């Protein structure tokens, strides 16, 4: 394996937990360190959005534990996932907690790191490419451009566990900066209406990206006023990223010469 000659890859000691990001979907977007972790782990505790091709890179003896949390569907509680990580580490296993995207960007990596810290379990964090930045870039939407914005807002689009909206959308609209929303589809009409109340024009450019970087990827260009209707008409569902703001219209300027990702 090419990683055998790669310099300075750390040992994966028994009894440690590595919290790693698998990137937005395509296995080619794994970092070298994440690939190293997959190839060395005894147990891989993974999310539903981790591409099966990534798991095929594991050792033949590795055990897979699926703990994906999907909105609106039965899924493990976070405390149960924490307990799995701690128990497996205490058994002397090399435990990889593998998440889609980046573990510290809407991935509950901090919750798991704190649980491991509290239990006295050593851990390592391996960042991954987050879909809100990588997925948008690969379809020709820059997170920033000199001509449009010098800041960008990343926001979780799903509701918090107590049922409340995860963000103050009206306040975010007043910032005047592009928004990149993670997993917003269930709340999209509500979010769009709140952004409009906050002052965003109905003709603000927008784009929906479903299943970014995978063979099922779809991109729909829209506007804030038409966003929810376009998503419904086109059958856009989760997992999706939504971009709202001037950066969403820049894609048209690149498409004629941009090499497709797939």
PDB file of N, CA and C in Angstrom, residues 97-166:
ATOM      1  N   UNK A  97     -13.897   6.385  14.901  1.00  0.00           N
ATOM      2  CA  UNK A  97     -15.235   6.979  14.755  1.00  0.00           C
ATOM      3  C   UNK A  97     -15.220   7.778  13.463  1.00  0.00           C
ATOM      4  N   UNK A  98     -15.883   7.246  12.446  1.00  0.00           N
ATOM      5  CA  UNK A  98     -15.795   7.800  11.105  1.00  0.00           C
ATOM      6  C   UNK A  98     -17.092   8.516  10.748  1.00  0.00           C
ATOM      7  N   UNK A  99     -16.954   9.803  10.438  1.00  0.00           N
ATOM      8  CA  UNK A  99     -18.112  10.646  10.163  1.00  0.00           C
ATOM      9  C   UNK A  99     -18.025  11.213   8.760  1.00  0.00           C
ATOM     10  N   UNK A 100     -19.173  11.482   8.153  1.00  0.00           N
ATOM     11  CA  UNK A 100     -19.166  12.209   6.901  1.00  0.00           C
ATOM     12  C   UNK A 100     -18.701  13.637   7.134  1.00  0.00           C
ATOM     13  N   UNK A 101     -18.025  14.210   6.142  1.00  0.00           N
ATOM     14  CA  UNK A 101     -17.576  15.588   6.277  1.00  0.00           C
ATOM     15  C   UNK A 101     -16.446  15.734   7.260  1.00  0.00           C
ATOM     16  N   UNK A 102     -16.591  16.682   8.165  1.00  0.00           N
ATOM     17  CA  UNK A 102     -15.602  16.964   9.195  1.00  0.00           C
ATOM     18  C   UNK A 102     -16.237  16.725  10.565  1.00  0.00           C
ATOM     19  N   UNK A 103     -15.556  16.046  11.464  1.00  0.00           N
ATOM     20  CA  UNK A 103     -16.198  15.708  12.747  1.00  0.00           C
ATOM     21  C   UNK A 103     -16.552  16.909  13.612  1.00  0.00           C
ATOM     22  N   UNK A 104     -15.886  18.047  13.373  1.00  0.00           N
ATOM     23  CA  UNK A 104     -16.145  19.222  14.193  1.00  0.00           C
ATOM     24  C   UNK A 104     -17.000  20.264  13.478  1.00  0.00           C
ATOM     25  N   UNK A 105     -17.581  19.923  12.330  1.00  0.00           N
ATOM     26  CA  UNK A 105     -18.500  20.824  11.632  1.00  0.00           C
ATOM     27  C   UNK A 105     -19.867  20.139  11.570  1.00  0.00           C
ATOM     28  N   UNK A 106     -20.734  20.458  12.516  1.00  0.00           N
ATOM     29  CA  UNK A 106     -22.068  19.860  12.627  1.00  0.00           C
ATOM     30  C   UNK A 106     -22.007  18.338  12.679  1.00  0.00           C
ATOM     31  N   UNK A 107     -20.930  17.800  13.251  1.00  0.00           N
ATOM     32  CA  UNK A 107     -20.764  16.357  13.287  1.00  0.00           C
ATOM     33  C   UNK A 107     -20.745  15.765  14.680  1.00  0.00           C
ATOM     34  N   UNK A 108     -20.974  16.580  15.709  1.00  0.00           N
ATOM     35  CA  UNK A 108     -20.990  16.135  17.108  1.00  0.00           C
ATOM     36  C   UNK A 108     -19.656  15.573  17.565  1.00  0.00           C
ATOM     37  N   UNK A 109     -18.614  15.921  16.833  1.00  0.00           N
ATOM     38  CA  UNK A 109     -17.300  15.460  17.250  1.00  0.00           C
ATOM     39  C   UNK A 109     -16.905  15.997  18.608  1.00  0.00           C
ATOM     40  N   UNK A 110     -17.307  17.229  18.891  1.00  0.00           N
ATOM     41  CA  UNK A 110     -16.980  17.810  20.195  1.00  0.00           C
ATOM     42  C   UNK A 110     -17.663  17.036  21.321  1.00  0.00           C
ATOM     43  N   UNK A 111     -18.927  16.656  21.117  1.00  0.00           N
ATOM     44  CA  UNK A 111     -19.646  15.875  22.139  1.00  0.00           C
ATOM     45  C   UNK A 111     -18.893  14.586  22.449  1.00  0.00           C
ATOM     46  N   UNK A 112     -18.428  13.913  21.396  1.00  0.00           N
ATOM     47  CA  UNK A 112     -17.741  12.639  21.587  1.00  0.00           C
ATOM     48  C   UNK A 112     -16.363  12.842  22.188  1.00  0.00           C
ATOM     49  N   UNK A 113     -15.686  13.899  21.785  1.00  0.00           N
ATOM     50  CA  UNK A 113     -14.383  14.198  22.376  1.00  0.00           C
ATOM     51  C   UNK A 113     -14.516  14.469  23.872  1.00  0.00           C
ATOM     52  N   UNK A 114     -15.539  15.205  24.251  1.00  0.00           N
ATOM     53  CA  UNK A 114     -15.746  15.495  25.672  1.00  0.00           C
ATOM     54  C   UNK A 114     -16.084  14.231  26.459  1.00  0.00           C
ATOM     55  N   UNK A 115     -16.878  13.340  25.854  1.00  0.00           N
ATOM     56  CA  UNK A 115     -17.215  12.083  26.529  1.00  0.00           C
ATOM     57  C   UNK A 115     -15.964  11.236  26.725  1.00  0.00           C
ATOM     58  N   UNK A 116     -15.122  11.164  25.708  1.00  0.00           N
ATOM     59  CA  UNK A 116     -13.881  10.397  25.811  1.00  0.00           C
ATOM     60  C   UNK A 116     -12.952  11.019  26.842  1.00  0.00           C
ATOM     61  N   UNK A 117     -12.850  12.317  26.826  1.00  0.00           N
ATOM     62  CA  UNK A 117     -12.024  13.016  27.818  1.00  0.00           C
ATOM     63  C   UNK A 117     -12.507  12.716  29.231  1.00  0.00           C
ATOM     64  N   UNK A 118     -13.830  12.779  29.427  1.00  0.00           N
ATOM     65  CA  UNK A 118     -14.382  12.519  30.752  1.00  0.00           C
ATOM     66  C   UNK A 118     -14.147  11.096  31.226  1.00  0.00           C
ATOM     67  N   UNK A 119     -14.047  10.164  30.262  1.00  0.00           N
ATOM     68  CA  UNK A 119     -13.827   8.754  30.603  1.00  0.00           C
ATOM     69  C   UNK A 119     -12.349   8.403  30.680  1.00  0.00           C
ATOM     70  N   UNK A 120     -11.489   9.377  30.416  1.00  0.00           N
ATOM     71  CA  UNK A 120     -10.052   9.112  30.464  1.00  0.00           C
ATOM     72  C   UNK A 120      -9.533   8.311  29.286  1.00  0.00           C
ATOM     73  N   UNK A 121     -10.235   8.369  28.154  1.00  0.00           N
ATOM     74  CA  UNK A 121      -9.826   7.633  26.949  1.00  0.00           C
ATOM     75  C   UNK A 121      -9.067   8.581  26.028  1.00  0.00           C
ATOM     76  N   UNK A 122      -7.897   8.173  25.600  1.00  0.00           N
ATOM     77  CA  UNK A 122      -7.108   8.994  24.699  1.00  0.00           C
ATOM     78  C   UNK A 122      -7.736   8.989  23.304  1.00  0.00           C
ATOM     79  N   UNK A 123      -7.672  10.148  22.648  1.00  0.00           N
ATOM     80  CA  UNK A 123      -8.280  10.251  21.322  1.00  0.00           C
ATOM     81  C   UNK A 123      -7.468  11.201  20.451  1.00  0.00           C
ATOM     82  N   UNK A 124      -7.704  11.070  19.163  1.00  0.00           N
ATOM     83  CA  UNK A 124      -7.086  11.948  18.164  1.00  0.00           C
ATOM     84  C   UNK A 124      -8.196  12.462  17.255  1.00  0.00           C
ATOM     85  N   UNK A 125      -8.086  13.699  16.793  1.00  0.00           N
ATOM     86  CA  UNK A 125      -9.037  14.276  15.846  1.00  0.00           C
ATOM     87  C   UNK A 125      -8.384  14.362  14.466  1.00  0.00           C
ATOM     88  N   UNK A 126      -9.090  13.854  13.456  1.00  0.00           N
ATOM     89  CA  UNK A 126      -8.615  13.911  12.076  1.00  0.00           C
ATOM     90  C   UNK A 126      -9.641  14.701  11.266  1.00  0.00           C
ATOM     91  N   UNK A 127      -9.356  15.949  10.940  1.00  0.00           N
ATOM     92  CA  UNK A 127     -10.323  16.755  10.174  1.00  0.00           C
ATOM     93  C   UNK A 127     -10.606  16.138   8.810  1.00  0.00           C
ATOM     94  N   UNK A 128     -11.761  16.473   8.271  1.00  0.00           N
ATOM     95  CA  UNK A 128     -12.117  16.040   6.924  1.00  0.00           C
ATOM     96  C   UNK A 128     -12.658  17.209   6.122  1.00  0.00           C
ATOM     97  N   UNK A 129     -12.763  17.040   4.821  1.00  0.00           N
ATOM     98  CA  UNK A 129     -13.359  18.076   3.980  1.00  0.00           C
ATOM     99  C   UNK A 129     -14.854  18.162   4.284  1.00  0.00           C
ATOM    100  N   UNK A 130     -15.311  19.328   4.662  1.00  0.00           N
ATOM    101  CA  UNK A 130     -16.726  19.484   4.976  1.00  0.00           C
ATOM    102  C   UNK A 130     -17.519  19.748   3.704  1.00  0.00           C
ATOM    103  N   UNK A 131     -18.687  19.147   3.609  1.00  0.00           N
ATOM    104  CA  UNK A 131     -19.454  19.187   2.362  1.00  0.00           C
ATOM    105  C   UNK A 131     -19.877  20.594   1.977  1.00  0.00           C
ATOM    106  N   UNK A 132     -20.103  21.460   2.957  1.00  0.00           N
ATOM    107  CA  UNK A 132     -20.522  22.809   2.650  1.00  0.00           C
ATOM    108  C   UNK A 132     -19.486  23.612   1.896  1.00  0.00           C
ATOM    109  N   UNK A 133     -18.229  23.242   2.016  1.00  0.00           N
ATOM    110  CA  UNK A 133     -17.160  23.917   1.285  1.00  0.00           C
ATOM    111  C   UNK A 133     -16.690  23.095   0.091  1.00  0.00           C
ATOM    112  N   UNK A 134     -16.417  21.817   0.306  1.00  0.00           N
ATOM    113  CA  UNK A 134     -15.932  20.974  -0.787  1.00  0.00           C
ATOM    114  C   UNK A 134     -17.021  20.705  -1.814  1.00  0.00           C
ATOM    115  N   UNK A 135     -18.223  20.372  -1.350  1.00  0.00           N
ATOM    116  CA  UNK A 135     -19.308  20.067  -2.272  1.00  0.00           C
ATOM    117  C   UNK A 135     -19.687  21.252  -3.134  1.00  0.00           C
ATOM    118  N   UNK A 136     -19.697  22.438  -2.564  1.00  0.00           N
ATOM    119  CA  UNK A 136     -20.017  23.629  -3.336  1.00  0.00           C
ATOM    120  C   UNK A 136     -18.907  23.943  -4.340  1.00  0.00           C
ATOM    121  N   UNK A 137     -17.641  23.851  -3.893  1.00  0.00           N
ATOM    122  CA  UNK A 137     -16.527  24.155  -4.795  1.00  0.00           C
ATOM    123  C   UNK A 137     -16.528  23.244  -6.014  1.00  0.00           C
ATOM    124  N   UNK A 138     -16.857  21.982  -5.807  1.00  0.00           N
ATOM    125  CA  UNK A 138     -16.772  21.009  -6.893  1.00  0.00           C
ATOM    126  C   UNK A 138     -17.887  21.145  -7.922  1.00  0.00           C
ATOM    127  N   UNK A 139     -18.921  21.935  -7.607  1.00  0.00           N
ATOM    128  CA  UNK A 139     -19.940  22.231  -8.618  1.00  0.00           C
ATOM    129  C   UNK A 139     -19.783  23.661  -9.138  1.00  0.00           C
ATOM    130  N   UNK A 140     -18.699  24.324  -8.748  1.00  0.00           N
ATOM    131  CA  UNK A 140     -18.401  25.640  -9.296  1.00  0.00           C
ATOM    132  C   UNK A 140     -18.899  26.810  -8.479  1.00  0.00           C
ATOM    133  N   UNK A 141     -19.235  26.580  -7.208  1.00  0.00           N
ATOM    134  CA  UNK A 141     -19.679  27.668  -6.340  1.00  0.00           C
ATOM    135  C   UNK A 141     -18.596  27.930  -5.294  1.00  0.00           C
ATOM    136  N   UNK A 142     -17.924  29.082  -5.359  1.00  0.00           N
ATOM    137  CA  UNK A 142     -16.894  29.383  -4.360  1.00  0.00           C
ATOM    138  C   UNK A 142     -17.524  29.849  -3.057  1.00  0.00           C
ATOM    139  N   UNK A 143     -16.948  29.477  -1.943  1.00  0.00           N
ATOM    140  CA  UNK A 143     -17.454  29.974  -0.663  1.00  0.00           C
ATOM    141  C   UNK A 143     -17.256  31.481  -0.553  1.00  0.00           C
ATOM    142  N   UNK A 144     -16.186  31.987  -1.123  1.00  0.00           N
ATOM    143  CA  UNK A 144     -15.943  33.433  -1.174  1.00  0.00           C
ATOM    144  C   UNK A 144     -15.366  33.785  -2.535  1.00  0.00           C
ATOM    145  N   UNK A 145     -15.632  34.977  -2.963  1.00  0.00           N
ATOM    146  CA  UNK A 145     -14.943  35.539  -4.120  1.00  0.00           C
ATOM    147  C   UNK A 145     -14.704  37.012  -3.845  1.00  0.00           C
ATOM    148  N   UNK A 146     -13.659  37.551  -4.425  1.00  0.00           N
ATOM    149  CA  UNK A 146     -13.284  38.934  -4.156  1.00  0.00           C
ATOM    150  C   UNK A 146     -14.392  39.906  -4.551  1.00  0.00           C
ATOM    151  N   UNK A 147     -15.182  39.532  -5.559  1.00  0.00           N
ATOM    152  CA  UNK A 147     -16.199  40.440  -6.080  1.00  0.00           C
ATOM    153  C   UNK A 147     -17.540  40.343  -5.360  1.00  0.00           C
ATOM    154  N   UNK A 148     -17.723  39.315  -4.526  1.00  0.00           N
ATOM    155  CA  UNK A 148     -19.042  39.140  -3.908  1.00  0.00           C
ATOM    156  C   UNK A 148     -19.037  39.201  -2.385  1.00  0.00           C
ATOM    157  N   UNK A 149     -18.052  38.596  -1.740  1.00  0.00           N
ATOM    158  CA  UNK A 149     -18.145  38.514  -0.271  1.00  0.00           C
ATOM    159  C   UNK A 149     -16.787  38.230   0.357  1.00  0.00           C
ATOM    160  N   UNK A 150     -16.632  38.697   1.570  1.00  0.00           N
ATOM    161  CA  UNK A 150     -15.418  38.445   2.349  1.00  0.00           C
ATOM    162  C   UNK A 150     -15.726  37.657   3.622  1.00  0.00           C
ATOM    163  N   UNK A 151     -16.935  37.123   3.675  1.00  0.00           N
ATOM    164  CA  UNK A 151     -17.338  36.258   4.782  1.00  0.00           C
ATOM    165  C   UNK A 151     -18.417  35.328   4.264  1.00  0.00           C
ATOM    166  N   UNK A 152     -18.586  34.217   4.950  1.00  0.00           N
ATOM    167  CA  UNK A 152     -19.643  33.267   4.604  1.00  0.00           C
ATOM    168  C   UNK A 152     -20.125  32.626   5.895  1.00  0.00           C
ATOM    169  N   UNK A 153     -21.413  32.312   5.956  1.00  0.00           N
ATOM    170  CA  UNK A 153     -22.010  31.727   7.153  1.00  0.00           C
ATOM    171  C   UNK A 153     -22.332  30.260   6.891  1.00  0.00           C
ATOM    172  N   UNK A 154     -21.800  29.375   7.718  1.00  0.00           N
ATOM    173  CA  UNK A 154     -22.175  27.957   7.688  1.00  0.00           C
ATOM    174  C   UNK A 154     -23.207  27.737   8.795  1.00  0.00           C
ATOM    175  N   UNK A 155     -24.350  27.172   8.456  1.00  0.00           N
ATOM    176  CA  UNK A 155     -25.416  27.008   9.445  1.00  0.00           C
ATOM    177  C   UNK A 155     -26.085  25.655   9.301  1.00  0.00           C
ATOM    178  N   UNK A 156     -26.466  25.064  10.431  1.00  0.00           N
ATOM    179  CA  UNK A 156     -27.222  23.814  10.424  1.00  0.00           C
ATOM    180  C   UNK A 156     -28.675  24.130  10.120  1.00  0.00           C
ATOM    181  N   UNK A 157     -29.241  23.448   9.135  1.00  0.00           N
ATOM    182  CA  UNK A 157     -30.603  23.731   8.728  1.00  0.00           C
ATOM    183  C   UNK A 157     -31.668  22.906   9.418  1.00  0.00           C
ATOM    184  N   UNK A 158     -31.260  21.900  10.172  1.00  0.00           N
ATOM    185  CA  UNK A 158     -32.247  21.056  10.854  1.00  0.00           C
ATOM    186  C   UNK A 158     -32.611  21.657  12.206  1.00  0.00           C
ATOM    187  N   UNK A 159     -33.660  21.161  12.787  1.00  0.00           N
ATOM    188  CA  UNK A 159     -34.069  21.625  14.108  1.00  0.00           C
ATOM    189  C   UNK A 159     -33.166  21.055  15.186  1.00  0.00           C
ATOM    190  N   UNK A 160     -33.046  21.791  16.285  1.00  0.00           N
ATOM    191  CA  UNK A 160     -32.337  21.279  17.450  1.00  0.00           C
ATOM    192  C   UNK A 160     -33.160  20.148  18.070  1.00  0.00           C
ATOM    193  N   UNK A 161     -32.548  19.393  18.969  1.00  0.00           N
ATOM    194  CA  UNK A 161     -33.236  18.235  19.549  1.00  0.00           C
ATOM    195  C   UNK A 161     -34.453  18.636  20.373  1.00  0.00           C
ATOM    196  N   UNK A 162     -34.499  19.902  20.849  1.00  0.00           N
ATOM    197  CA  UNK A 162     -35.670  20.342  21.605  1.00  0.00           C
ATOM    198  C   UNK A 162     -36.782  20.851  20.692  1.00  0.00           C
ATOM    199  N   UNK A 163     -36.589  20.712  19.369  1.00  0.00           N
ATOM    200  CA  UNK A 163     -37.618  21.095  18.433  1.00  0.00           C
ATOM    201  C   UNK A 163     -37.532  22.517  17.926  1.00  0.00           C
ATOM    202  N   UNK A 164     -36.668  23.329  18.485  1.00  0.00           N
ATOM    203  CA  UNK A 164     -36.533  24.712  18.057  1.00  0.00           C
ATOM    204  C   UNK A 164     -35.678  24.805  16.794  1.00  0.00           C
ATOM    205  N   UNK A 165     -35.857  25.910  16.066  1.00  0.00           N
ATOM    206  CA  UNK A 165     -34.994  26.148  14.909  1.00  0.00           C
ATOM    207  C   UNK A 165     -33.565  26.283  15.404  1.00  0.00           C
ATOM    208  N   UNK A 166     -32.619  25.764  14.606  1.00  0.00           N
ATOM    209  CA  UNK A 166     -31.232  25.735  15.041  1.00  0.00           C
ATOM    210  C   UNK A 166     -30.537  27.081  14.895  1.00  0.00           C
TER     211      UNK A 166
END
